[in-house]
Amino acid sequence: DAGVIQSPRHEVTEMGQEVTLRCKPISGHDYLFWYRQTMMRGLELLIYFNNNVPIDDSGMPEDRFSAKMPNASFSTLKIQPSEPRDSAVYFCASSFGSGYTFGSGTRLTVV
Amino acid sequence: RKEVEQDPGPFNVPEGATVAFNCTYSNSASQSFFWYRQDCRKEPKLLMSVYSSGNEDGRFTAQLNRASQYISLLIRDSKLSDSATYLCVVNIGYNQGGKLIFGQGTELSVKP
């Protein structure tokens, strides 16, 4: 298994642009999580899905952020419009039972 | 108050030292507990689960005190390769899946 695959690995964009982060979970995993990590705030849970259905999006910072999971093998996290304070590493993780596996993350820089 | 709080770091220790990390959590309904390790600029990886009776994995020992809502990790005979950030993690919600809440992490640096 290739593990959780995230793309792109790095993204540099200008303030105001739309950014889309992508995640392919491990096949058979029924939970998918989006986290954001910054030096100041550590790892924060943004949203998670169970069987493609959003369960808890209380961590999504504001309306500029949206996440979708159209099928069991793909999820996106979109930021529109992006702002410099969105700069962070965004991790996707998937799980089945108690085993959680993280992707390598997307390092986002908004200038 | 943060849901999961850890000792502030960094911890700088010599090789062979024993080091202990502490963590407290605020939600008494928390279901399961873990320690994750994160190397610089990498993703977090599961180090070990933490069970009520305490558990050991080689040089690593984890303890849980539900009454005090306290979790600990002990590393014996530390190695240079143990240098990393250690994250205390609590699963709030269902035992199967649910969401993980991470502490800020404690940085460990093991020196020769």
mmCIF file with all atom_site columns, C-alpha atoms in Angstrom:
data_model
loop_
_atom_site.group_PDB
_atom_site.id
_atom_site.type_symbol
_atom_site.label_atom_id
_atom_site.label_alt_id
_atom_site.label_comp_id
_atom_site.label_asym_id
_atom_site.label_entity_id
_atom_site.label_seq_id
_atom_site.pdbx_PDB_ins_code
_atom_site.Cartn_x
_atom_site.Cartn_y
_atom_site.Cartn_z
_atom_site.occupancy
_atom_site.B_iso_or_equiv
_atom_site.pdbx_formal_charge
_atom_site.auth_seq_id
_atom_site.auth_comp_id
_atom_site.auth_asym_id
_atom_site.auth_atom_id
_atom_site.pdbx_PDB_model_num
ATOM 1   C CA . ASP A 1 1   ? 0.000   0.000  0.000  1.00 0.00 ? 1   ASP A CA 1
ATOM 2   C CA . ALA A 1 2   ? 1.295   3.444  -0.895 1.00 0.00 ? 2   ALA A CA 1
ATOM 3   C CA . GLY A 1 3   ? -0.036  5.032  2.284  1.00 0.00 ? 3   GLY A CA 1
ATOM 4   C CA . VAL A 1 4   ? -1.925  8.317  2.427  1.00 0.00 ? 4   VAL A CA 1
ATOM 5   C CA . ILE A 1 5   ? -0.989  10.404 -0.577 1.00 0.00 ? 5   ILE A CA 1
ATOM 6   C CA . GLN A 1 6   ? -1.171  14.179 -0.521 1.00 0.00 ? 6   GLN A CA 1
ATOM 7   C CA . SER A 1 7   ? -0.561  16.641 -3.302 1.00 0.00 ? 7   SER A CA 1
ATOM 8   C CA . PRO A 1 8   ? 1.051   18.971 -3.885 1.00 0.00 ? 8   PRO A CA 1
ATOM 9   C CA . ARG A 1 9   ? 3.957   18.619 -1.434 1.00 0.00 ? 9   ARG A CA 1
ATOM 10  C CA . HIS A 1 10  ? 4.647   22.348 -1.576 1.00 0.00 ? 10  HIS A CA 1
ATOM 11  C CA . GLU A 1 11  ? 2.470   25.217 -2.695 1.00 0.00 ? 11  GLU A CA 1
ATOM 12  C CA . VAL A 1 12  ? 3.379   28.885 -2.891 1.00 0.00 ? 12  VAL A CA 1
ATOM 13  C CA . THR A 1 13  ? 0.589   31.216 -3.849 1.00 0.00 ? 13  THR A CA 1
ATOM 14  C CA . GLU A 1 14  ? -0.313  34.860 -3.724 1.00 0.00 ? 14  GLU A CA 1
ATOM 15  C CA . MET A 1 15  ? -2.804  36.266 -1.300 1.00 0.00 ? 15  MET A CA 1
ATOM 16  C CA . GLY A 1 16  ? -6.316  36.146 -2.692 1.00 0.00 ? 16  GLY A CA 1
ATOM 17  C CA . GLN A 1 17  ? -5.745  33.101 -4.870 1.00 0.00 ? 17  GLN A CA 1
ATOM 18  C CA . GLU A 1 18  ? -7.666  29.854 -4.547 1.00 0.00 ? 18  GLU A CA 1
ATOM 19  C CA . VAL A 1 19  ? -5.725  26.890 -3.212 1.00 0.00 ? 19  VAL A CA 1
ATOM 20  C CA . THR A 1 20  ? -6.797  23.255 -3.460 1.00 0.00 ? 20  THR A CA 1
ATOM 21  C CA . LEU A 1 21  ? -5.086  20.527 -1.463 1.00 0.00 ? 21  LEU A CA 1
ATOM 22  C CA . ARG A 1 22  ? -5.694  16.894 -2.334 1.00 0.00 ? 22  ARG A CA 1
ATOM 23  C CA . CYS A 1 23  ? -5.648  13.648 -0.410 1.00 0.00 ? 23  CYS A CA 1
ATOM 24  C CA . LYS A 1 24  ? -5.974  9.982  -1.313 1.00 0.00 ? 24  LYS A CA 1
ATOM 25  C CA . PRO A 1 25  ? -6.576  7.869  1.793  1.00 0.00 ? 25  PRO A CA 1
ATOM 26  C CA . ILE A 1 26  ? -5.509  4.288  2.284  1.00 0.00 ? 26  ILE A CA 1
ATOM 27  C CA . SER A 1 27  ? -7.907  1.927  0.551  1.00 0.00 ? 27  SER A CA 1
ATOM 28  C CA . GLY A 1 28  ? -10.416 0.481  3.015  1.00 0.00 ? 28  GLY A CA 1
ATOM 29  C CA . HIS A 1 29  ? -10.024 3.221  5.597  1.00 0.00 ? 29  HIS A CA 1
ATOM 30  C CA . ASP A 1 30  ? -13.381 4.693  6.535  1.00 0.00 ? 30  ASP A CA 1
ATOM 31  C CA . TYR A 1 31  ? -12.261 7.837  8.353  1.00 0.00 ? 31  TYR A CA 1
ATOM 32  C CA . LEU A 1 32  ? -10.436 10.784 6.820  1.00 0.00 ? 32  LEU A CA 1
ATOM 33  C CA . PHE A 1 33  ? -9.065  13.772 8.740  1.00 0.00 ? 33  PHE A CA 1
ATOM 34  C CA . TRP A 1 34  ? -7.641  17.130 7.726  1.00 0.00 ? 34  TRP A CA 1
ATOM 35  C CA . TYR A 1 35  ? -5.186  18.768 10.172 1.00 0.00 ? 35  TYR A CA 1
ATOM 36  C CA . ARG A 1 36  ? -3.229  22.006 10.045 1.00 0.00 ? 36  ARG A CA 1
ATOM 37  C CA . GLN A 1 37  ? 0.099   22.495 11.821 1.00 0.00 ? 37  GLN A CA 1
ATOM 38  C CA . THR A 1 38  ? 1.762   25.788 12.706 1.00 0.00 ? 38  THR A CA 1
ATOM 39  C CA . MET A 1 39  ? 4.467   26.644 15.187 1.00 0.00 ? 39  MET A CA 1
ATOM 40  C CA . MET A 1 40  ? 2.098   28.778 17.218 1.00 0.00 ? 40  MET A CA 1
ATOM 41  C CA . ARG A 1 41  ? -0.935  26.484 17.375 1.00 0.00 ? 41  ARG A CA 1
ATOM 42  C CA . GLY A 1 42  ? 0.495   23.019 16.830 1.00 0.00 ? 42  GLY A CA 1
ATOM 43  C CA . LEU A 1 43  ? -1.663  20.388 15.139 1.00 0.00 ? 43  LEU A CA 1
ATOM 44  C CA . GLU A 1 44  ? -5.305  21.406 14.805 1.00 0.00 ? 44  GLU A CA 1
ATOM 45  C CA . LEU A 1 45  ? -8.092  19.215 13.517 1.00 0.00 ? 45  LEU A CA 1
ATOM 46  C CA . LEU A 1 46  ? -10.010 21.048 10.808 1.00 0.00 ? 46  LEU A CA 1
ATOM 47  C CA . ILE A 1 47  ? -12.611 18.515 9.704  1.00 0.00 ? 47  ILE A CA 1
ATOM 48  C CA . TYR A 1 48  ? -13.150 14.786 9.517  1.00 0.00 ? 48  TYR A CA 1
ATOM 49  C CA . PHE A 1 49  ? -15.251 12.426 7.440  1.00 0.00 ? 49  PHE A CA 1
ATOM 50  C CA . ASN A 1 50  ? -16.692 8.980  8.079  1.00 0.00 ? 50  ASN A CA 1
ATOM 51  C CA . ASN A 1 51  ? -17.675 6.989  5.017  1.00 0.00 ? 51  ASN A CA 1
ATOM 52  C CA . ASN A 1 52  ? -17.354 10.163 2.931  1.00 0.00 ? 52  ASN A CA 1
ATOM 53  C CA . VAL A 1 53  ? -19.773 12.116 5.151  1.00 0.00 ? 53  VAL A CA 1
ATOM 54  C CA . PRO A 1 54  ? -18.491 15.151 7.092  1.00 0.00 ? 54  PRO A CA 1
ATOM 55  C CA . ILE A 1 55  ? -18.891 14.432 10.802 1.00 0.00 ? 55  ILE A CA 1
ATOM 56  C CA . ASP A 1 56  ? -17.311 17.424 12.508 1.00 0.00 ? 56  ASP A CA 1
ATOM 57  C CA . ASP A 1 57  ? -16.169 20.615 10.819 1.00 0.00 ? 57  ASP A CA 1
ATOM 58  C CA . SER A 1 58  ? -15.981 22.720 13.967 1.00 0.00 ? 58  SER A CA 1
ATOM 59  C CA . GLY A 1 59  ? -12.265 23.212 13.464 1.00 0.00 ? 59  GLY A CA 1
ATOM 60  C CA . MET A 1 60  ? -12.606 24.860 10.069 1.00 0.00 ? 60  MET A CA 1
ATOM 61  C CA . PRO A 1 61  ? -11.399 28.397 10.754 1.00 0.00 ? 61  PRO A CA 1
ATOM 62  C CA . GLU A 1 62  ? -13.858 30.317 8.611  1.00 0.00 ? 62  GLU A CA 1
ATOM 63  C CA . ASP A 1 63  ? -15.972 30.276 5.492  1.00 0.00 ? 63  ASP A CA 1
ATOM 64  C CA . ARG A 1 64  ? -12.916 30.614 3.298  1.00 0.00 ? 64  ARG A CA 1
ATOM 65  C CA . PHE A 1 65  ? -12.182 26.968 4.038  1.00 0.00 ? 65  PHE A CA 1
ATOM 66  C CA . SER A 1 66  ? -14.180 24.100 2.565  1.00 0.00 ? 66  SER A CA 1
ATOM 67  C CA . ALA A 1 67  ? -13.608 20.363 2.316  1.00 0.00 ? 67  ALA A CA 1
ATOM 68  C CA . LYS A 1 68  ? -15.205 17.653 0.242  1.00 0.00 ? 68  LYS A CA 1
ATOM 69  C CA . MET A 1 69  ? -14.999 13.911 -0.041 1.00 0.00 ? 69  MET A CA 1
ATOM 70  C CA . PRO A 1 70  ? -16.809 12.907 -3.232 1.00 0.00 ? 70  PRO A CA 1
ATOM 71  C CA . ASN A 1 71  ? -15.806 9.250  -2.904 1.00 0.00 ? 71  ASN A CA 1
ATOM 72  C CA . ALA A 1 72  ? -13.898 6.891  -0.650 1.00 0.00 ? 72  ALA A CA 1
ATOM 73  C CA . SER A 1 73  ? -10.603 7.463  -2.421 1.00 0.00 ? 73  SER A CA 1
ATOM 74  C CA . PHE A 1 74  ? -10.365 11.225 -2.685 1.00 0.00 ? 74  PHE A CA 1
ATOM 75  C CA . SER A 1 75  ? -10.761 14.376 -0.619 1.00 0.00 ? 75  SER A CA 1
ATOM 76  C CA . THR A 1 76  ? -9.993  18.043 -1.172 1.00 0.00 ? 76  THR A CA 1
ATOM 77  C CA . LEU A 1 77  ? -9.442  20.999 1.115  1.00 0.00 ? 77  LEU A CA 1
ATOM 78  C CA . LYS A 1 78  ? -9.995  24.337 -0.566 1.00 0.00 ? 78  LYS A CA 1
ATOM 79  C CA . ILE A 1 79  ? -9.083  27.817 0.625  1.00 0.00 ? 79  ILE A CA 1
ATOM 80  C CA . GLN A 1 80  ? -10.641 30.714 -1.236 1.00 0.00 ? 80  GLN A CA 1
ATOM 81  C CA . PRO A 1 81  ? -9.416  33.407 -0.996 1.00 0.00 ? 81  PRO A CA 1
ATOM 82  C CA . SER A 1 82  ? -6.100  32.505 0.633  1.00 0.00 ? 82  SER A CA 1
ATOM 83  C CA . GLU A 1 83  ? -4.418  34.791 3.178  1.00 0.00 ? 83  GLU A CA 1
ATOM 84  C CA . PRO A 1 84  ? -0.859  34.883 4.563  1.00 0.00 ? 84  PRO A CA 1
ATOM 85  C CA . ARG A 1 85  ? -2.093  33.570 7.934  1.00 0.00 ? 85  ARG A CA 1
ATOM 86  C CA . ASP A 1 86  ? -3.157  30.365 6.175  1.00 0.00 ? 86  ASP A CA 1
ATOM 87  C CA . SER A 1 87  ? 0.510   29.481 5.717  1.00 0.00 ? 87  SER A CA 1
ATOM 88  C CA . ALA A 1 88  ? 1.028   26.144 7.445  1.00 0.00 ? 88  ALA A CA 1
ATOM 89  C CA . VAL A 1 89  ? 1.555   22.448 6.837  1.00 0.00 ? 89  VAL A CA 1
ATOM 90  C CA . TYR A 1 90  ? -1.707  20.698 6.070  1.00 0.00 ? 90  TYR A CA 1
ATOM 91  C CA . PHE A 1 91  ? -1.879  16.989 6.866  1.00 0.00 ? 91  PHE A CA 1
ATOM 92  C CA . CYS A 1 92  ? -4.420  14.463 5.759  1.00 0.00 ? 92  CYS A CA 1
ATOM 93  C CA . ALA A 1 93  ? -4.824  11.251 7.754  1.00 0.00 ? 93  ALA A CA 1
ATOM 94  C CA . SER A 1 94  ? -6.978  8.175  7.361  1.00 0.00 ? 94  SER A CA 1
ATOM 95  C CA . SER A 1 95  ? -7.943  5.389  9.709  1.00 0.00 ? 95  SER A CA 1
ATOM 96  C CA . PHE A 1 96  ? -9.789  2.140  10.100 1.00 0.00 ? 96  PHE A CA 1
ATOM 97  C CA . GLY A 1 97  ? -10.256 1.185  13.716 1.00 0.00 ? 97  GLY A CA 1
ATOM 98  C CA . SER A 1 98  ? -7.558  2.646  15.899 1.00 0.00 ? 98  SER A CA 1
ATOM 99  C CA . GLY A 1 99  ? -4.779  2.851  13.318 1.00 0.00 ? 99  GLY A CA 1
ATOM 100 C CA . TYR A 1 100 ? -4.212  6.363  12.022 1.00 0.00 ? 100 TYR A CA 1
ATOM 101 C CA . THR A 1 101 ? -1.854  7.038  9.134  1.00 0.00 ? 101 THR A CA 1
ATOM 102 C CA . PHE A 1 102 ? -0.800  10.503 8.082  1.00 0.00 ? 102 PHE A CA 1
ATOM 103 C CA . GLY A 1 103 ? 0.212   11.694 4.662  1.00 0.00 ? 103 GLY A CA 1
ATOM 104 C CA . SER A 1 104 ? 3.466   13.579 4.165  1.00 0.00 ? 104 SER A CA 1
ATOM 105 C CA . GLY A 1 105 ? 1.644   16.897 4.259  1.00 0.00 ? 105 GLY A CA 1
ATOM 106 C CA . THR A 1 106 ? 1.357   19.931 2.001  1.00 0.00 ? 106 THR A CA 1
ATOM 107 C CA . ARG A 1 107 ? 3.471   22.913 2.977  1.00 0.00 ? 107 ARG A CA 1
ATOM 108 C CA . LEU A 1 108 ? 1.467   25.992 1.999  1.00 0.00 ? 108 LEU A CA 1
ATOM 109 C CA . THR A 1 109 ? 2.993   29.441 1.800  1.00 0.00 ? 109 THR A CA 1
ATOM 110 C CA . VAL A 1 110 ? 0.750   32.393 1.020  1.00 0.00 ? 110 VAL A CA 1
ATOM 111 C CA . VAL A 1 111 ? 2.661   35.554 0.134  1.00 0.00 ? 111 VAL A CA 1
ATOM 112 C CA . ARG B 2 1   ? -7.575  25.737 28.689 1.00 0.00 ? 1   ARG B CA 1
ATOM 113 C CA . LYS B 2 2   ? -6.194  23.494 25.962 1.00 0.00 ? 2   LYS B CA 1
ATOM 114 C CA . GLU B 2 3   ? -7.718  20.049 25.654 1.00 0.00 ? 3   GLU B CA 1
ATOM 115 C CA . VAL B 2 4   ? -4.319  18.365 25.789 1.00 0.00 ? 4   VAL B CA 1
ATOM 116 C CA . GLU B 2 5   ? -1.379  19.992 27.537 1.00 0.00 ? 5   GLU B CA 1
ATOM 117 C CA . GLN B 2 6   ? 2.212   18.859 27.602 1.00 0.00 ? 6   GLN B CA 1
ATOM 118 C CA . ASP B 2 7   ? 5.443   19.808 29.298 1.00 0.00 ? 7   ASP B CA 1
ATOM 119 C CA . PRO B 2 8   ? 7.069   22.706 27.507 1.00 0.00 ? 8   PRO B CA 1
ATOM 120 C CA . GLY B 2 9   ? 10.320  21.797 25.785 1.00 0.00 ? 9   GLY B CA 1
ATOM 121 C CA . PRO B 2 10  ? 12.908  21.459 24.640 1.00 0.00 ? 10  PRO B CA 1
ATOM 122 C CA . PHE B 2 11  ? 14.480  18.645 26.621 1.00 0.00 ? 11  PHE B CA 1
ATOM 123 C CA . ASN B 2 12  ? 18.214  18.375 26.035 1.00 0.00 ? 12  ASN B CA 1
ATOM 124 C CA . VAL B 2 13  ? 19.672  15.146 27.429 1.00 0.00 ? 13  VAL B CA 1
ATOM 125 C CA . PRO B 2 14  ? 22.868  13.115 26.980 1.00 0.00 ? 14  PRO B CA 1
ATOM 126 C CA . GLU B 2 15  ? 22.843  9.710  25.369 1.00 0.00 ? 15  GLU B CA 1
ATOM 127 C CA . GLY B 2 16  ? 21.872  7.009  27.827 1.00 0.00 ? 16  GLY B CA 1
ATOM 128 C CA . ALA B 2 17  ? 19.759  9.308  29.971 1.00 0.00 ? 17  ALA B CA 1
ATOM 129 C CA . THR B 2 18  ? 16.236  8.557  31.092 1.00 0.00 ? 18  THR B CA 1
ATOM 130 C CA . VAL B 2 19  ? 13.686  11.189 30.178 1.00 0.00 ? 19  VAL B CA 1
ATOM 131 C CA . ALA B 2 20  ? 10.022  11.527 31.107 1.00 0.00 ? 20  ALA B CA 1
ATOM 132 C CA . PHE B 2 21  ? 7.268   13.440 29.379 1.00 0.00 ? 21  PHE B CA 1
ATOM 133 C CA . ASN B 2 22  ? 4.000   14.370 31.024 1.00 0.00 ? 22  ASN B CA 1
ATOM 134 C CA . CYS B 2 23  ? 0.623   15.243 29.593 1.00 0.00 ? 23  CYS B CA 1
ATOM 135 C CA . THR B 2 24  ? -2.805  16.145 30.943 1.00 0.00 ? 24  THR B CA 1
ATOM 136 C CA . TYR B 2 25  ? -6.146  16.138 29.175 1.00 0.00 ? 25  TYR B CA 1
ATOM 137 C CA . SER B 2 26  ? -9.327  17.977 30.033 1.00 0.00 ? 26  SER B CA 1
ATOM 138 C CA . ASN B 2 27  ? -12.103 15.826 28.598 1.00 0.00 ? 27  ASN B CA 1
ATOM 139 C CA . SER B 2 28  ? -12.985 13.079 31.057 1.00 0.00 ? 28  SER B CA 1
ATOM 140 C CA . ALA B 2 29  ? -14.913 11.258 28.340 1.00 0.00 ? 29  ALA B CA 1
ATOM 141 C CA . SER B 2 30  ? -11.752 10.672 26.310 1.00 0.00 ? 30  SER B CA 1
ATOM 142 C CA . GLN B 2 31  ? -11.677 7.153  25.004 1.00 0.00 ? 31  GLN B CA 1
ATOM 143 C CA . SER B 2 32  ? -8.146  6.270  24.020 1.00 0.00 ? 32  SER B CA 1
ATOM 144 C CA . PHE B 2 33  ? -4.670  7.648  24.292 1.00 0.00 ? 33  PHE B CA 1
ATOM 145 C CA . PHE B 2 34  ? -1.478  7.615  22.284 1.00 0.00 ? 34  PHE B CA 1
ATOM 146 C CA . TRP B 2 35  ? 2.010   8.945  21.958 1.00 0.00 ? 35  TRP B CA 1
ATOM 147 C CA . TYR B 2 36  ? 3.075   10.033 18.481 1.00 0.00 ? 36  TYR B CA 1
ATOM 148 C CA . ARG B 2 37  ? 6.527   10.959 17.318 1.00 0.00 ? 37  ARG B CA 1
ATOM 149 C CA . GLN B 2 38  ? 7.220   13.677 14.765 1.00 0.00 ? 38  GLN B CA 1
ATOM 150 C CA . ASP B 2 39  ? 10.584  14.188 13.136 1.00 0.00 ? 39  ASP B CA 1
ATOM 151 C CA . CYS B 2 40  ? 11.485  17.587 11.762 1.00 0.00 ? 40  CYS B CA 1
ATOM 152 C CA . ARG B 2 41  ? 9.374   18.497 8.718  1.00 0.00 ? 41  ARG B CA 1
ATOM 153 C CA . LYS B 2 42  ? 7.793   15.044 8.635  1.00 0.00 ? 42  LYS B CA 1
ATOM 154 C CA . GLU B 2 43  ? 4.364   13.678 9.428  1.00 0.00 ? 43  GLU B CA 1
ATOM 155 C CA . PRO B 2 44  ? 3.428   12.388 12.900 1.00 0.00 ? 44  PRO B CA 1
ATOM 156 C CA . LYS B 2 45  ? 3.797   8.645  13.352 1.00 0.00 ? 45  LYS B CA 1
ATOM 157 C CA . LEU B 2 46  ? 2.319   6.443  16.033 1.00 0.00 ? 46  LEU B CA 1
ATOM 158 C CA . LEU B 2 47  ? 4.869   5.565  18.709 1.00 0.00 ? 47  LEU B CA 1
ATOM 159 C CA . MET B 2 48  ? 2.602   3.614  21.016 1.00 0.00 ? 48  MET B CA 1
ATOM 160 C CA . SER B 2 49  ? -0.876  3.365  22.423 1.00 0.00 ? 49  SER B CA 1
ATOM 161 C CA . VAL B 2 50  ? -1.394  3.965  26.136 1.00 0.00 ? 50  VAL B CA 1
ATOM 162 C CA . TYR B 2 51  ? -3.411  1.488  28.175 1.00 0.00 ? 51  TYR B CA 1
ATOM 163 C CA . SER B 2 52  ? -4.908  1.862  31.626 1.00 0.00 ? 52  SER B CA 1
ATOM 164 C CA . SER B 2 53  ? -2.646  -0.809 33.053 1.00 0.00 ? 53  SER B CA 1
ATOM 165 C CA . GLY B 2 54  ? 0.455   0.818  31.629 1.00 0.00 ? 54  GLY B CA 1
ATOM 166 C CA . ASN B 2 55  ? 2.450   -0.670 28.792 1.00 0.00 ? 55  ASN B CA 1
ATOM 167 C CA . GLU B 2 56  ? 6.001   -1.047 27.661 1.00 0.00 ? 56  GLU B CA 1
ATOM 168 C CA . ASP B 2 57  ? 7.629   -1.315 24.268 1.00 0.00 ? 57  ASP B CA 1
ATOM 169 C CA . GLY B 2 58  ? 11.342  -1.845 24.557 1.00 0.00 ? 58  GLY B CA 1
ATOM 170 C CA . ARG B 2 59  ? 12.862  1.285  26.067 1.00 0.00 ? 59  ARG B CA 1
ATOM 171 C CA . PHE B 2 60  ? 9.528   3.105  26.081 1.00 0.00 ? 60  PHE B CA 1
ATOM 172 C CA . THR B 2 61  ? 6.972   2.928  28.899 1.00 0.00 ? 61  THR B CA 1
ATOM 173 C CA . ALA B 2 62  ? 3.593   4.637  28.831 1.00 0.00 ? 62  ALA B CA 1
ATOM 174 C CA . GLN B 2 63  ? 1.294   5.203  31.794 1.00 0.00 ? 63  GLN B CA 1
ATOM 175 C CA . LEU B 2 64  ? -2.275  6.431  32.079 1.00 0.00 ? 64  LEU B CA 1
ATOM 176 C CA . ASN B 2 65  ? -4.072  7.723  35.150 1.00 0.00 ? 65  ASN B CA 1
ATOM 177 C CA . ARG B 2 66  ? -7.726  8.259  34.267 1.00 0.00 ? 66  ARG B CA 1
ATOM 178 C CA . ALA B 2 67  ? -8.611  9.691  37.678 1.00 0.00 ? 67  ALA B CA 1
ATOM 179 C CA . SER B 2 68  ? -6.007  12.432 37.318 1.00 0.00 ? 68  SER B CA 1
ATOM 180 C CA . GLN B 2 69  ? -6.425  12.660 33.529 1.00 0.00 ? 69  GLN B CA 1
ATOM 181 C CA . TYR B 2 70  ? -2.680  12.285 33.188 1.00 0.00 ? 70  TYR B CA 1
ATOM 182 C CA . ILE B 2 71  ? -0.502  10.451 30.673 1.00 0.00 ? 71  ILE B CA 1
ATOM 183 C CA . SER B 2 72  ? 3.235   9.897  30.754 1.00 0.00 ? 72  SER B CA 1
ATOM 184 C CA . LEU B 2 73  ? 5.983   8.546  28.536 1.00 0.00 ? 73  LEU B CA 1
ATOM 185 C CA . LEU B 2 74  ? 9.315   7.323  29.864 1.00 0.00 ? 74  LEU B CA 1
ATOM 186 C CA . ILE B 2 75  ? 12.277  6.756  27.574 1.00 0.00 ? 75  ILE B CA 1
ATOM 187 C CA . ARG B 2 76  ? 15.156  4.792  29.057 1.00 0.00 ? 76  ARG B CA 1
ATOM 188 C CA . ASP B 2 77  ? 18.714  4.656  27.715 1.00 0.00 ? 77  ASP B CA 1
ATOM 189 C CA . SER B 2 78  ? 17.988  7.403  25.208 1.00 0.00 ? 78  SER B CA 1
ATOM 190 C CA . LYS B 2 79  ? 19.602  7.243  21.772 1.00 0.00 ? 79  LYS B CA 1
ATOM 191 C CA . LEU B 2 80  ? 20.570  9.966  19.346 1.00 0.00 ? 80  LEU B CA 1
ATOM 192 C CA . SER B 2 81  ? 17.814  8.643  17.078 1.00 0.00 ? 81  SER B CA 1
ATOM 193 C CA . ASP B 2 82  ? 15.212  9.423  19.754 1.00 0.00 ? 82  ASP B CA 1
ATOM 194 C CA . SER B 2 83  ? 15.625  13.134 18.972 1.00 0.00 ? 83  SER B CA 1
ATOM 195 C CA . ALA B 2 84  ? 12.215  14.266 17.776 1.00 0.00 ? 84  ALA B CA 1
ATOM 196 C CA . THR B 2 85  ? 9.040   15.941 18.977 1.00 0.00 ? 85  THR B CA 1
ATOM 197 C CA . TYR B 2 86  ? 6.767   13.748 21.077 1.00 0.00 ? 86  TYR B CA 1
ATOM 198 C CA . LEU B 2 87  ? 3.064   14.401 20.834 1.00 0.00 ? 87  LEU B CA 1
ATOM 199 C CA . CYS B 2 88  ? 0.513   13.379 23.429 1.00 0.00 ? 88  CYS B CA 1
ATOM 200 C CA . VAL B 2 89  ? -2.728  12.444 21.687 1.00 0.00 ? 89  VAL B CA 1
ATOM 201 C CA . VAL B 2 90  ? -6.251  11.829 22.929 1.00 0.00 ? 90  VAL B CA 1
ATOM 202 C CA . ASN B 2 91  ? -9.108  10.264 21.010 1.00 0.00 ? 91  ASN B CA 1
ATOM 203 C CA . ILE B 2 92  ? -12.345 12.050 21.789 1.00 0.00 ? 92  ILE B CA 1
ATOM 204 C CA . GLY B 2 93  ? -15.373 10.261 20.453 1.00 0.00 ? 93  GLY B CA 1
ATOM 205 C CA . TYR B 2 94  ? -15.804 6.750  19.265 1.00 0.00 ? 94  TYR B CA 1
ATOM 206 C CA . ASN B 2 95  ? -13.323 3.995  20.030 1.00 0.00 ? 95  ASN B CA 1
ATOM 207 C CA . GLN B 2 96  ? -13.240 3.148  16.350 1.00 0.00 ? 96  GLN B CA 1
ATOM 208 C CA . GLY B 2 97  ? -12.186 6.283  14.533 1.00 0.00 ? 97  GLY B CA 1
ATOM 209 C CA . GLY B 2 98  ? -13.350 9.478  16.094 1.00 0.00 ? 98  GLY B CA 1
ATOM 210 C CA . LYS B 2 99  ? -11.025 12.432 16.230 1.00 0.00 ? 99  LYS B CA 1
ATOM 211 C CA . LEU B 2 100 ? -7.529  12.790 17.605 1.00 0.00 ? 100 LEU B CA 1
ATOM 212 C CA . ILE B 2 101 ? -6.643  15.858 19.630 1.00 0.00 ? 101 ILE B CA 1
ATOM 213 C CA . PHE B 2 102 ? -2.919  16.604 19.766 1.00 0.00 ? 102 PHE B CA 1
ATOM 214 C CA . GLY B 2 103 ? -0.886  18.327 22.424 1.00 0.00 ? 103 GLY B CA 1
ATOM 215 C CA . GLN B 2 104 ? 1.621   20.968 21.364 1.00 0.00 ? 104 GLN B CA 1
ATOM 216 C CA . GLY B 2 105 ? 4.416   18.459 21.568 1.00 0.00 ? 105 GLY B CA 1
ATOM 217 C CA . THR B 2 106 ? 7.654   18.302 23.511 1.00 0.00 ? 106 THR B CA 1
ATOM 218 C CA . GLU B 2 107 ? 10.915  18.504 21.643 1.00 0.00 ? 107 GLU B CA 1
ATOM 219 C CA . LEU B 2 108 ? 13.630  16.096 22.682 1.00 0.00 ? 108 LEU B CA 1
ATOM 220 C CA . SER B 2 109 ? 17.247  16.511 21.697 1.00 0.00 ? 109 SER B CA 1
ATOM 221 C CA . VAL B 2 110 ? 19.639  13.707 22.633 1.00 0.00 ? 110 VAL B CA 1
ATOM 222 C CA . LYS B 2 111 ? 23.285  14.740 22.529 1.00 0.00 ? 111 LYS B CA 1
ATOM 223 C CA . PRO B 2 112 ? 26.375  12.517 22.253 1.00 0.00 ? 112 PRO B CA 1
#
